[in-house]
Coordinates of C-alpha atoms in Angstrom, one line a residue:
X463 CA 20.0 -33.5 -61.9
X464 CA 18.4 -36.4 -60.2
X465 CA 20.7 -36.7 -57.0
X466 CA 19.5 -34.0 -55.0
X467 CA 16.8 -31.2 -55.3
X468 CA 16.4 -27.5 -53.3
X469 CA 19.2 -29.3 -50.9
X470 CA 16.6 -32.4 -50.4
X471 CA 18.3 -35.9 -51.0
X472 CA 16.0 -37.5 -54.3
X473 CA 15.3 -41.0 -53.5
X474 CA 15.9 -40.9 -57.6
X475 CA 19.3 -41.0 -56.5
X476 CA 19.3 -44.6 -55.3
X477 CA 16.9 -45.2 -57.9
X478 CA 19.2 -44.2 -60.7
X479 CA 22.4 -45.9 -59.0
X480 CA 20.5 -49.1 -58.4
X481 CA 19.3 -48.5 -62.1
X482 CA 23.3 -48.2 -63.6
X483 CA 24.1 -51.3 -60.8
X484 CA 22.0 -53.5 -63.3
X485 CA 22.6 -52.1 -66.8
X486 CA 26.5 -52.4 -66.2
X487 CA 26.0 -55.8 -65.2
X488 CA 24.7 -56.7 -68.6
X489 CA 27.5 -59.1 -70.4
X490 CA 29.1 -58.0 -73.9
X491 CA 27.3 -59.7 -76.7
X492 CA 29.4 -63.4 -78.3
X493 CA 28.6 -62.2 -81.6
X494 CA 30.6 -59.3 -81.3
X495 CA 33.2 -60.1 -78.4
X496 CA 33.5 -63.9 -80.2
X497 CA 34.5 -67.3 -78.3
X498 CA 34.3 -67.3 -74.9
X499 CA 36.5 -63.8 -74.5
X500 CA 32.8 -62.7 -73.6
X501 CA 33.1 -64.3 -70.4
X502 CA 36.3 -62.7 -69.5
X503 CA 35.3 -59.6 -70.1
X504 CA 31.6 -60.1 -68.2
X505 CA 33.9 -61.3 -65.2
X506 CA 36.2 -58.6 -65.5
X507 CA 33.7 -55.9 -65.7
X508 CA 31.0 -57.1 -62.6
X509 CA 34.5 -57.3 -60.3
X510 CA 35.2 -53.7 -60.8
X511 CA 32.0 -52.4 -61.5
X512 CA 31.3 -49.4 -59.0
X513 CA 28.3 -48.9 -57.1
X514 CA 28.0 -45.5 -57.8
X515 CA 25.3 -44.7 -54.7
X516 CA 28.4 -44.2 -51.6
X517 CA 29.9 -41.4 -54.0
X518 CA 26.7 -39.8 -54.6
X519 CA 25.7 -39.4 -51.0
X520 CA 29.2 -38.4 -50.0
X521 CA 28.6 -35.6 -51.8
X522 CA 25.6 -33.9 -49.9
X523 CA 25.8 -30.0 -50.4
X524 CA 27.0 -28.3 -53.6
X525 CA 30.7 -29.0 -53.6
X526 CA 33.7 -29.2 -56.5
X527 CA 32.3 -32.9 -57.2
X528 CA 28.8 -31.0 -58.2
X529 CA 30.1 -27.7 -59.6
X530 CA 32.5 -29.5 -62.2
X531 CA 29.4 -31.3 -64.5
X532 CA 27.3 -28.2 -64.0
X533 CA 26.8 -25.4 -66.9
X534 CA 25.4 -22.6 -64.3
X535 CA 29.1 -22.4 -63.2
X536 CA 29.2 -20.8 -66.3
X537 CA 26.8 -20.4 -68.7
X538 CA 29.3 -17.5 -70.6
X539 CA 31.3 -20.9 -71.8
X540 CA 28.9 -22.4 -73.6
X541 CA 29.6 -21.1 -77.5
X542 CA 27.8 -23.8 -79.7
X543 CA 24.2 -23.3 -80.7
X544 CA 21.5 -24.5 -78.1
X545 CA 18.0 -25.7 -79.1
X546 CA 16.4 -27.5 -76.0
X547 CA 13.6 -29.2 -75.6
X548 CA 12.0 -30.7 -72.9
X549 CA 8.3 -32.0 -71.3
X550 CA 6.4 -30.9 -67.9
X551 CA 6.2 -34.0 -67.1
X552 CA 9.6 -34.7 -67.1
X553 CA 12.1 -34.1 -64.5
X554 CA 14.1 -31.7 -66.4
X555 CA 10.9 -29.4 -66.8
X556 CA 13.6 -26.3 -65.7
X557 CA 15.7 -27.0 -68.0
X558 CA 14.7 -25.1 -70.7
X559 CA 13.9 -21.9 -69.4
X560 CA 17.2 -21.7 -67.4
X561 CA 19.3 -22.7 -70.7
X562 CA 17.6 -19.9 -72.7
X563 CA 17.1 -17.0 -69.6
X564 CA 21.5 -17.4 -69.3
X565 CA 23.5 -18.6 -72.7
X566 CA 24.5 -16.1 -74.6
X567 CA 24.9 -18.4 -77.9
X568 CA 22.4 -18.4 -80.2
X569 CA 19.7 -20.8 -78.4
X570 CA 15.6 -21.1 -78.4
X571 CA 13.5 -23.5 -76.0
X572 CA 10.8 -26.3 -76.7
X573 CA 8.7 -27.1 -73.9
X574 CA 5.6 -29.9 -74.5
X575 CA 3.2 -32.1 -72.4
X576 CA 5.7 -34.8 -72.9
X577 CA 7.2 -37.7 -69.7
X578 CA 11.0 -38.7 -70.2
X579 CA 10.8 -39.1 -74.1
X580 CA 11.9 -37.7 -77.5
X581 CA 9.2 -35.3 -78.7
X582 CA 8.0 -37.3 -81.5
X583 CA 6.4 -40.3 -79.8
X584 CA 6.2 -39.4 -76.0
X585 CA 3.5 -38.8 -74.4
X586 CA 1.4 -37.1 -73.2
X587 CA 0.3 -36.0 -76.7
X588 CA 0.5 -34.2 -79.0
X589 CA 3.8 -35.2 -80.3
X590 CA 5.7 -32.9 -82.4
X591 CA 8.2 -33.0 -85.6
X592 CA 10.7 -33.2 -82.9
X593 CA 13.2 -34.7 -86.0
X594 CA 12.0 -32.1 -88.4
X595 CA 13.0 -29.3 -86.2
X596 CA 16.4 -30.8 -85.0
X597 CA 17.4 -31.2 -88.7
X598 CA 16.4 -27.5 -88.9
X599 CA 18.7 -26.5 -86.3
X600 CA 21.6 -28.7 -87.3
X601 CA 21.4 -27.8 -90.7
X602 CA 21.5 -24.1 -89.6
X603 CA 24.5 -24.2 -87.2
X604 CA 26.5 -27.1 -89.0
X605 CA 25.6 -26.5 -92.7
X606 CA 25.3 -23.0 -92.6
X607 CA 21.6 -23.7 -94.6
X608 CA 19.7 -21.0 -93.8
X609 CA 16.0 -22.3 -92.2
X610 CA 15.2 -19.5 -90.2
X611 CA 15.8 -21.0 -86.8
X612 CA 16.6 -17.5 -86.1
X613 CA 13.7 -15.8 -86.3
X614 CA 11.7 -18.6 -84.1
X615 CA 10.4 -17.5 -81.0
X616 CA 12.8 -17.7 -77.7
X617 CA 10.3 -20.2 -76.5
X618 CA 7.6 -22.1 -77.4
X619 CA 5.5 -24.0 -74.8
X620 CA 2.2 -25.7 -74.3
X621 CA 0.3 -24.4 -72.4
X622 CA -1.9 -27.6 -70.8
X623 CA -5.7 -27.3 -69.9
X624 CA -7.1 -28.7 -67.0
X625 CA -7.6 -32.3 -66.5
X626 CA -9.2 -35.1 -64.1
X627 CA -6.9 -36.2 -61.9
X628 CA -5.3 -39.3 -63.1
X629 CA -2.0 -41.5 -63.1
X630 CA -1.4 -41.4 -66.7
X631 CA -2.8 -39.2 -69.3
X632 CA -2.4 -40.1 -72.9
X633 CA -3.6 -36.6 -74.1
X634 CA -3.4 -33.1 -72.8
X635 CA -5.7 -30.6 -74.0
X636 CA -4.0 -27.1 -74.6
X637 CA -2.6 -24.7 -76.7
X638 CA 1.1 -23.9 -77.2
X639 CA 2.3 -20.6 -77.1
X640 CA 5.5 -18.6 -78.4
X641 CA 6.9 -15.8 -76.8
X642 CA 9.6 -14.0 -79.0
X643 CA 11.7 -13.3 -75.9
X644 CA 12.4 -15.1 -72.9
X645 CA 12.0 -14.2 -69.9
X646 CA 8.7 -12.5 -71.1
X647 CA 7.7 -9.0 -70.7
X648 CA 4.5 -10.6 -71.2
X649 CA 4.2 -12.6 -67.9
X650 CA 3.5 -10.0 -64.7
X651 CA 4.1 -11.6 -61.2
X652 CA 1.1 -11.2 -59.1
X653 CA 1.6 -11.5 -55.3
X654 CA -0.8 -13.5 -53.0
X655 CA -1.1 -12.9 -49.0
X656 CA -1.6 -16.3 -47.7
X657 CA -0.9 -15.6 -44.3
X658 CA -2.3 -11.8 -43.2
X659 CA -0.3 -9.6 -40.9
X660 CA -1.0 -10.4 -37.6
X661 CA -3.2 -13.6 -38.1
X662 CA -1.9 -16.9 -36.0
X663 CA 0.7 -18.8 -37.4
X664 CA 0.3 -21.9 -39.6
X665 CA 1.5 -24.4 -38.4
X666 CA 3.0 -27.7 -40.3
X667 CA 3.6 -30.9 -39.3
X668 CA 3.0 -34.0 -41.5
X669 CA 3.4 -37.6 -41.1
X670 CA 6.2 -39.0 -43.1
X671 CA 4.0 -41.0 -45.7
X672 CA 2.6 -37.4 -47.5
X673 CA 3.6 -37.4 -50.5
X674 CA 2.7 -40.5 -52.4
X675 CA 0.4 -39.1 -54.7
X676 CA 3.4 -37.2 -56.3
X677 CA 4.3 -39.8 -58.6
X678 CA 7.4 -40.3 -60.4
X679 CA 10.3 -38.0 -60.5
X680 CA 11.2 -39.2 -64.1
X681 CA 7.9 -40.6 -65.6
X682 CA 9.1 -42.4 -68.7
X683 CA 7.3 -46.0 -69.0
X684 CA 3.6 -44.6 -70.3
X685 CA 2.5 -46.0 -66.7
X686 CA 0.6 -45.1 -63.8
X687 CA 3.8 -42.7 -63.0
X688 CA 1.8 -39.5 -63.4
X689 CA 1.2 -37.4 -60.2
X690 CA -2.5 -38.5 -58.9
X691 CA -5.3 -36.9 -57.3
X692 CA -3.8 -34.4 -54.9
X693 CA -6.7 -35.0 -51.9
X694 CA -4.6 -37.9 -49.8
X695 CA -1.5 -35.6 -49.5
X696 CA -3.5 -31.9 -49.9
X697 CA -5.2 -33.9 -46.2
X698 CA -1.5 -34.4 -44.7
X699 CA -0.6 -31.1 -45.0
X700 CA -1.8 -27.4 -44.1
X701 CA -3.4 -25.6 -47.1
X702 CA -4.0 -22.0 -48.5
X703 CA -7.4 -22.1 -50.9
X704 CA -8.0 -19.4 -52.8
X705 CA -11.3 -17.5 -53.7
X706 CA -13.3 -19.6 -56.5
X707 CA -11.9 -17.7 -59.9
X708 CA -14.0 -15.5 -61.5
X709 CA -12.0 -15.7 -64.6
X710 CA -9.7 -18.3 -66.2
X711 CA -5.8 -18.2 -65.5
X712 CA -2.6 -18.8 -67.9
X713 CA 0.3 -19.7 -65.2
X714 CA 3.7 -19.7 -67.2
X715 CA 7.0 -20.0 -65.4
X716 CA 8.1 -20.7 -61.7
X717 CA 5.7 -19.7 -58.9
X718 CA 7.8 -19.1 -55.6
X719 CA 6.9 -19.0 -52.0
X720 CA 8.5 -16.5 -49.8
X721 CA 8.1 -17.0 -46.0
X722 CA 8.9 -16.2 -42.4
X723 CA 9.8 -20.2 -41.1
X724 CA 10.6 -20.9 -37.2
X725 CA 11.5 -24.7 -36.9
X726 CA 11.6 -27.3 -33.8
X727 CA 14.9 -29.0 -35.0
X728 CA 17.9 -27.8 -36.4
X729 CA 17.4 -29.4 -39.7
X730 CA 14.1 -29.3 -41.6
X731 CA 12.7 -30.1 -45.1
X732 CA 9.5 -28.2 -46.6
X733 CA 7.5 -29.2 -49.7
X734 CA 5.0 -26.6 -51.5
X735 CA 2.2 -28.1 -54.0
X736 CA 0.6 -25.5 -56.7
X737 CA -3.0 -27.4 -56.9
X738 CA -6.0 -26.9 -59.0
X739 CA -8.8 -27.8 -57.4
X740 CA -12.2 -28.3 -59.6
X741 CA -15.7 -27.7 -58.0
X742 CA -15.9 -31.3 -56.6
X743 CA -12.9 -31.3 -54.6
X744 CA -10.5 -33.1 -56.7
X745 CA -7.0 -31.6 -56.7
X746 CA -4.8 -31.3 -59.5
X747 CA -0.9 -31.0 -59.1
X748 CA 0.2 -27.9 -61.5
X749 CA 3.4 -27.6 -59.8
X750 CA 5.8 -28.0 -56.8
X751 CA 8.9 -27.4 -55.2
X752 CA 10.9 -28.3 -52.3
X753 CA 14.2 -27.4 -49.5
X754 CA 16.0 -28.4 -47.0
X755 CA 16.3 -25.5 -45.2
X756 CA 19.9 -25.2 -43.9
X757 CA 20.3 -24.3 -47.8
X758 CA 17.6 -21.3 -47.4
X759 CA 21.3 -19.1 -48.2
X760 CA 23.1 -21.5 -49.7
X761 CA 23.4 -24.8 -51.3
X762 CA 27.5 -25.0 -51.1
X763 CA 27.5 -23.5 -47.7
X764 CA 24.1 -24.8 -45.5
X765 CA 23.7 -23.6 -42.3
X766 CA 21.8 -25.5 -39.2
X767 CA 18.5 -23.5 -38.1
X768 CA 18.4 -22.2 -34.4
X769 CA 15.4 -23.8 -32.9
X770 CA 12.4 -21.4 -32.6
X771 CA 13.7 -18.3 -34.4
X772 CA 12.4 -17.5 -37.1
X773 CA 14.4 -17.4 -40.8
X774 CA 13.0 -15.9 -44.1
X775 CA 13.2 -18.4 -47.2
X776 CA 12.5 -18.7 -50.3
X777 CA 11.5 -22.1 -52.0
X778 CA 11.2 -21.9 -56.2
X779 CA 8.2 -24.5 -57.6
X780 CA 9.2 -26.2 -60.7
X781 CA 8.3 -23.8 -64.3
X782 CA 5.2 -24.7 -65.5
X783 CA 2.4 -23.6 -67.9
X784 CA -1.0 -25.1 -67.1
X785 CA -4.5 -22.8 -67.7
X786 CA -6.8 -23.1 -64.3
X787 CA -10.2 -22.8 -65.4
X788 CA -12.8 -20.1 -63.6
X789 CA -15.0 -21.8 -61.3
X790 CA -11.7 -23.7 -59.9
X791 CA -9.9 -22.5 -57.0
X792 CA -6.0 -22.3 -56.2
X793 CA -4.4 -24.0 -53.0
X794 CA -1.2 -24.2 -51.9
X795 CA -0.1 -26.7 -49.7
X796 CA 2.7 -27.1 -47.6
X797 CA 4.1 -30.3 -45.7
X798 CA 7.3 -31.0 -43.7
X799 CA 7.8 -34.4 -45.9
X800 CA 7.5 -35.0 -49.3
X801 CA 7.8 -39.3 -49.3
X802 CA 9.6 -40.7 -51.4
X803 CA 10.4 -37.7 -53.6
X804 CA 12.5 -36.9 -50.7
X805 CA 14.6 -38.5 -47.7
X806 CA 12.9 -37.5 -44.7
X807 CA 14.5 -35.2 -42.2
X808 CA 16.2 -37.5 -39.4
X809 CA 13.6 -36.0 -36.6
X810 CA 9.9 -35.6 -36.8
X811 CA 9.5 -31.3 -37.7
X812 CA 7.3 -28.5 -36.6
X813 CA 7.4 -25.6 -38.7
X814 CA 5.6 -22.4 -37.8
X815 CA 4.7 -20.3 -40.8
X816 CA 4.4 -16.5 -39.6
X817 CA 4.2 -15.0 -42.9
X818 CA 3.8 -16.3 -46.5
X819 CA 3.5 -14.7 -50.3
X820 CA 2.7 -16.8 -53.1
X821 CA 4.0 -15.5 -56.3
X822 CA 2.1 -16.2 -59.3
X823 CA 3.4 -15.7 -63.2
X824 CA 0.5 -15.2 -65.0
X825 CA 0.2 -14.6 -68.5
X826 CA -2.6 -12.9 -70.9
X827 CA -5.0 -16.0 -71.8
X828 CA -3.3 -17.4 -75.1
X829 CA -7.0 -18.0 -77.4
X830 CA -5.4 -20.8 -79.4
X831 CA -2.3 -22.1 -81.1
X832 CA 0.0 -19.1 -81.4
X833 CA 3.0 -21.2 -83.4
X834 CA 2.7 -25.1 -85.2
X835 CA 4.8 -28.0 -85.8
X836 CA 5.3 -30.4 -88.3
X837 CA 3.7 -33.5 -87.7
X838 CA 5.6 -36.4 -86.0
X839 CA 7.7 -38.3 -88.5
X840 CA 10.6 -41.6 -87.6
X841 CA 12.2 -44.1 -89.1
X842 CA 11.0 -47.5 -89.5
X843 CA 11.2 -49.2 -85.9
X844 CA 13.4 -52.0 -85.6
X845 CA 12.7 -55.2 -86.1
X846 CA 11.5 -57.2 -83.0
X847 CA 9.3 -59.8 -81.8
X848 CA 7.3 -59.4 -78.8
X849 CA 7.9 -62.7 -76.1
X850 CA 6.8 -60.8 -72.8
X851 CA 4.7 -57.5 -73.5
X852 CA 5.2 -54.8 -71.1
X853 CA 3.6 -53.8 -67.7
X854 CA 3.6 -51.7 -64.9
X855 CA 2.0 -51.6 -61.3
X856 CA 2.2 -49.5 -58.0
X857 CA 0.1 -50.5 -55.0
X858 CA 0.1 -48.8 -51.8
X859 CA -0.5 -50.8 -48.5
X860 CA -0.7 -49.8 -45.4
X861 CA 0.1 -52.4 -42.6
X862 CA -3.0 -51.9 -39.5
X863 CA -0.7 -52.7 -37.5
X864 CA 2.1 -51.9 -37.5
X865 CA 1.3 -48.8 -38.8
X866 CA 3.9 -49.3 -41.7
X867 CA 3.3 -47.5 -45.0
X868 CA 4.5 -49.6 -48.6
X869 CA 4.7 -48.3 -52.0
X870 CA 5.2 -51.2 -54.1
X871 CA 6.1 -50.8 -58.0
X872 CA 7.0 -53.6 -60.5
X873 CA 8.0 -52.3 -63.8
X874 CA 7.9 -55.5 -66.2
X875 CA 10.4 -53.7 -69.7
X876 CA 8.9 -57.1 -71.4
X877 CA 11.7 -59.5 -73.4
X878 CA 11.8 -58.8 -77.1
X879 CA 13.5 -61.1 -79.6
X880 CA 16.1 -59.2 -82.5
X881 CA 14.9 -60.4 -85.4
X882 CA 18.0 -59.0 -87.2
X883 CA 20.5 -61.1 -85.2
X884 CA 18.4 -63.2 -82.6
X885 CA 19.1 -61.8 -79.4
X886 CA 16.2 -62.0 -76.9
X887 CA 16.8 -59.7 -74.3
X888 CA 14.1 -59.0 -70.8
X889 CA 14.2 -56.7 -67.7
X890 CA 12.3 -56.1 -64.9
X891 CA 12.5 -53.6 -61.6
X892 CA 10.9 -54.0 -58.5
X893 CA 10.6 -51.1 -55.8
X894 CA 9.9 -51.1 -51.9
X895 CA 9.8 -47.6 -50.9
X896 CA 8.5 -47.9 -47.0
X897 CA 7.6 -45.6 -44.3
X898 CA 6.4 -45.3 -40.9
X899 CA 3.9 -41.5 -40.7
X900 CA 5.3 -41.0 -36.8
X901 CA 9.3 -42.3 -37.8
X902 CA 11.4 -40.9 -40.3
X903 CA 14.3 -43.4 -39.5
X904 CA 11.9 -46.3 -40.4
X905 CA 12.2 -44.6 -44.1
X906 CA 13.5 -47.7 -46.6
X907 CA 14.2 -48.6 -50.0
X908 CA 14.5 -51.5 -51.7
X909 CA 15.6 -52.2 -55.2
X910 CA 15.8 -55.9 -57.1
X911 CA 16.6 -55.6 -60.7
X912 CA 16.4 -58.8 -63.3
X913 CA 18.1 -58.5 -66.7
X914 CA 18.6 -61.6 -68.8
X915 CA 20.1 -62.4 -72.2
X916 CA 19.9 -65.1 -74.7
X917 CA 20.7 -66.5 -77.9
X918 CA 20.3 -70.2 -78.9
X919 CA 21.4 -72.1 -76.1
X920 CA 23.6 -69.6 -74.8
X921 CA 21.6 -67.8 -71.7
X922 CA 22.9 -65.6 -69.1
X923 CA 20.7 -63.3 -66.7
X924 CA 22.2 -60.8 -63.7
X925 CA 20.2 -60.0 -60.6
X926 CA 21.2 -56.9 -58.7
X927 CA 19.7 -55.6 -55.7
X928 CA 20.1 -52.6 -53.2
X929 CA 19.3 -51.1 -50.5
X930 CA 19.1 -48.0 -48.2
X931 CA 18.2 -47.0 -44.7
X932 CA 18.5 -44.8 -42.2
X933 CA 19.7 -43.6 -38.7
X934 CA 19.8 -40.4 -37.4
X935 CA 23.6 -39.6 -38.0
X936 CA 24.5 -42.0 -41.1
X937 CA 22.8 -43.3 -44.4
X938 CA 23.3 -47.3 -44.4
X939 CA 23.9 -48.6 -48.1
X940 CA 23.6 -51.9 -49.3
X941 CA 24.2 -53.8 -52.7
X942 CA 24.7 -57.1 -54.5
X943 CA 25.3 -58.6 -57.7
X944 CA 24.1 -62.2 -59.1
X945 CA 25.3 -63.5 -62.1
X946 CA 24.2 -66.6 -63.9
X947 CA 25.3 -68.7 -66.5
X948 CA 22.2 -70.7 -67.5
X949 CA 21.0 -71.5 -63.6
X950 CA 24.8 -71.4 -62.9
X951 CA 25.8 -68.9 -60.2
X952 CA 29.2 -67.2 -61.9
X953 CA 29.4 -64.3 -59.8
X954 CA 28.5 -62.7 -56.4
X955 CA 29.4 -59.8 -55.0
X956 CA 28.4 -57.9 -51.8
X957 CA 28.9 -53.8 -51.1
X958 CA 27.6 -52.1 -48.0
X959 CA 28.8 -49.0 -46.3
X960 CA 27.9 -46.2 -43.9
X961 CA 27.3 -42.5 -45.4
X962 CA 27.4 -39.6 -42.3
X963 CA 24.7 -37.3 -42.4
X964 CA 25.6 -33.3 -43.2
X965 CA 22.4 -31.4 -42.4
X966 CA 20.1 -33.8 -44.8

């Protein structure tokens, strides 16, 4: 989900429990509760309201607490009818093709350009009848109204062009394709020698800060949350560029690196970057993947490398489907942090890379649109007036001298007014993510959310704010809720506690 990935800790982790910290600190409504029982239930909730990080990172391997929420335990008990749909740029990209690879239910896959957003109005376009098709399938598997959901193909994706590197795209050129079983016989894995027998081996070790031109784990605000041009981080770590291609490429499904890894500490993290680089230089990310590798056998069960000998691995990039155009070249780049998609190892790494095979689906150039979709249709938006329009920002600074490296990101949700019952409602985020390139313990992240309410001359707002940082054996958590009746402070309430360490 979004707590950990490939046995790496997601810094989406605090972000999402710093995220439910301020949405369950939002008061019920008067209208609805009535009088002043509002209050009491407000007060009642922000004193037991949990914050929901400790548990998380308690949890850091694949345990009961994991296994219990997760369908690959058993995908055999899944009996209803599955149709799911999903967007490369979104953080469930795997989704999909995992869902319809293992059920044994009737169940077909929808995979678009699309961030964190329902089909019909995400972006990147195109959007798609996204309600059209799920009154198809309802209507099939409720109803019993035959619409031929059967006969569509296992899965439908689209398969993106090529593009300028950029933080937010509101188109992606491409094509979708269908394939009428899934996995394909269609898609052949081709193997690529990065590292020849006998040749010197690689070795990787990056400053903490690569990584920050990965961009959001879960893009979903139509900002600047895209992954960027791939040259800052592609120059922090060690890269494998391809021969110029003589003829254009269809990559649809997971890549995977296999290697031969020796490693300077007993616990180590690797990140590996699918990049499309055009004729100019500019890198494109087309996909990526990343593990701790104490889980290189295991996630339930991680073991601790022996410095210096040397462990085979096997680390699985996200699916994909993205066309690299001939006259481009492939790289593959590798780095020992991945900042702040990941929590840095608690030592600085040195990997040595004896031996490493890039596997590559590739599928027969699609020449067009091989299946359609209705156009996008919705009901009437609700009715709201704009007070605050939305806005987001990320800056990047680097501190001379200290050395220090900050991304910065304010994500302004805007205050609307309900123009069916009056409530004007606002929010805004801000995020420190900070980083030292020589210290992985200097690794920080700061969290201050702002969500406020009013009606007349009733007006409450909550602040909430969090925190996490680093030594080498624990993970330090902070938290604290503000609550506000007009400028009134109702409420306060502090939560900090130490997390030990198991191999992350």
């Amino acid at each position: 989900d979004i707590h950990y990935k490939g046995g790496c800790l997601l810094l989406e982790n605090f972000g999402w429990a710093s995220t439910m910290l301020s949405y369950s600190s939002r008061p019920p409504d008067p209208l609805i509760a009535g009088g002043n029982r509002w209050r009491d239930l407000w007060l009642n909730r922000l004193e037991n309201q949990p914050f929901l990080l400790p548990l998380w990172i308690s949890h850091q391997h694949r345990d009961a607490y994991w296994k219990r929420g997760s369908i690959c335990e058993d995908f055999s008990a899944v009996k209803a009818a599955v149709l799911s749909i999903g967007g490369w740029h979104d953080g469930y990209r795997n989704t999909i093709s995992n869902l319809v690879t293992n059920i044994q239910s009737p169940v077909k896959g929808i995979v678009g350009p699309w961030i964190h957003k329902y089909p019909h109005y995400a972006g990147p376009k195109p959007a798609i009848g996204f309600l059209q098709e799920a009154l198809r399938w309802w209507d099939r598997w409720l109803k019993g109204t035959d619409t031929g959901v059967e006969t569509d193909p296992d899965y439908r994706a689209y398969v993106m062009d090529s593009v300028r590197p950029a933080r937010w795209h509101p188109e992606r050129p491409g094509r979708w394709i269908a394939e009428r079983e899934w996995p394909s016989s269609n898609i052949r894995l081709e193997a690529i020698e990065l590292i020849p027998g006998g040749a010197k081996p690689a070795v990787v070790a990056s400053p903490q800060s690569c990584g920050l031109a990965g961009g959001e784990y879960f893009p979903f605000t139509f900002g600047p949350e895209l992954p960027g041009d791939q040259r800052p981080d592609d120059a922090l770590s060690v890269c494998f560029d391809q021969a110029e291609l003589e003829e254009a490429l269809d990559i649809v499904g997971a890549p995977e690196l296999e290697i031969w890894v020796a490693s300077d500490r007993r616990q180590a993290n690797i990140a590996v970057r699918l990049c499309d680089v055009h004729p100019d230089g500019a890198s494109e990310l087309i996909s990526y993947g990343v593990l701790n590798l104490t889980h290189r056998n295991s996630h339930e069960f991680p073991e601790a490398l022996v410095p210096g000998e040397t462990a085979s691995a096997r680390i699985v990039l996200d699916q994909c489907a993205y066309r690299v155009p001939a006259g481009h070249r492939l790289r593959v780049a590798v780095s020992t942090a991945y900042w702040p998609m990941i929590w840095p190892s608690p030592e600085p790494v040195r990997l040595e890379l004896s031996a490493a095979t890039l596997k590559l689906p590739l599928r027969p150039l699609a020449k067009g649109d091989e299946v359609s979709f209705p156009e996008p249709e919705g009901a009437t938006p609700w009715a709201t007036e704009t007070i605050r329009p939305a806005n987001s920002e990320r800056h990047v600074d680097r501190d001379e001298k200290t050395g220090v490296v900050t991304l910065s990101i304010t994500d302004d949700f805007g205050e609307v007014r309900d123009l069916a019952h009056g409530l004007i409602h606002g929010s805004i985020v801000r995020e420190t993510w900070a980083i030292h390139p020589d210290d992985p313990l200097a690794a920080t992240g700061n969290t201050h959310w702002t969500q406020t309410f009013s009606r007349n001359e009733w007006s409450v707002r909550t602040e909430t704010f969090a925190d996490m940082r680093c030594d080498a054996q624990n993970f330090i958590l902070g938290a604290r809720i503000e609550a506000y009746e007009g400028e009134k402070l109702v409420f306060e309430r502090d939560f900090e506690q130490a997390i030990p360490r198991a191999l992350v």
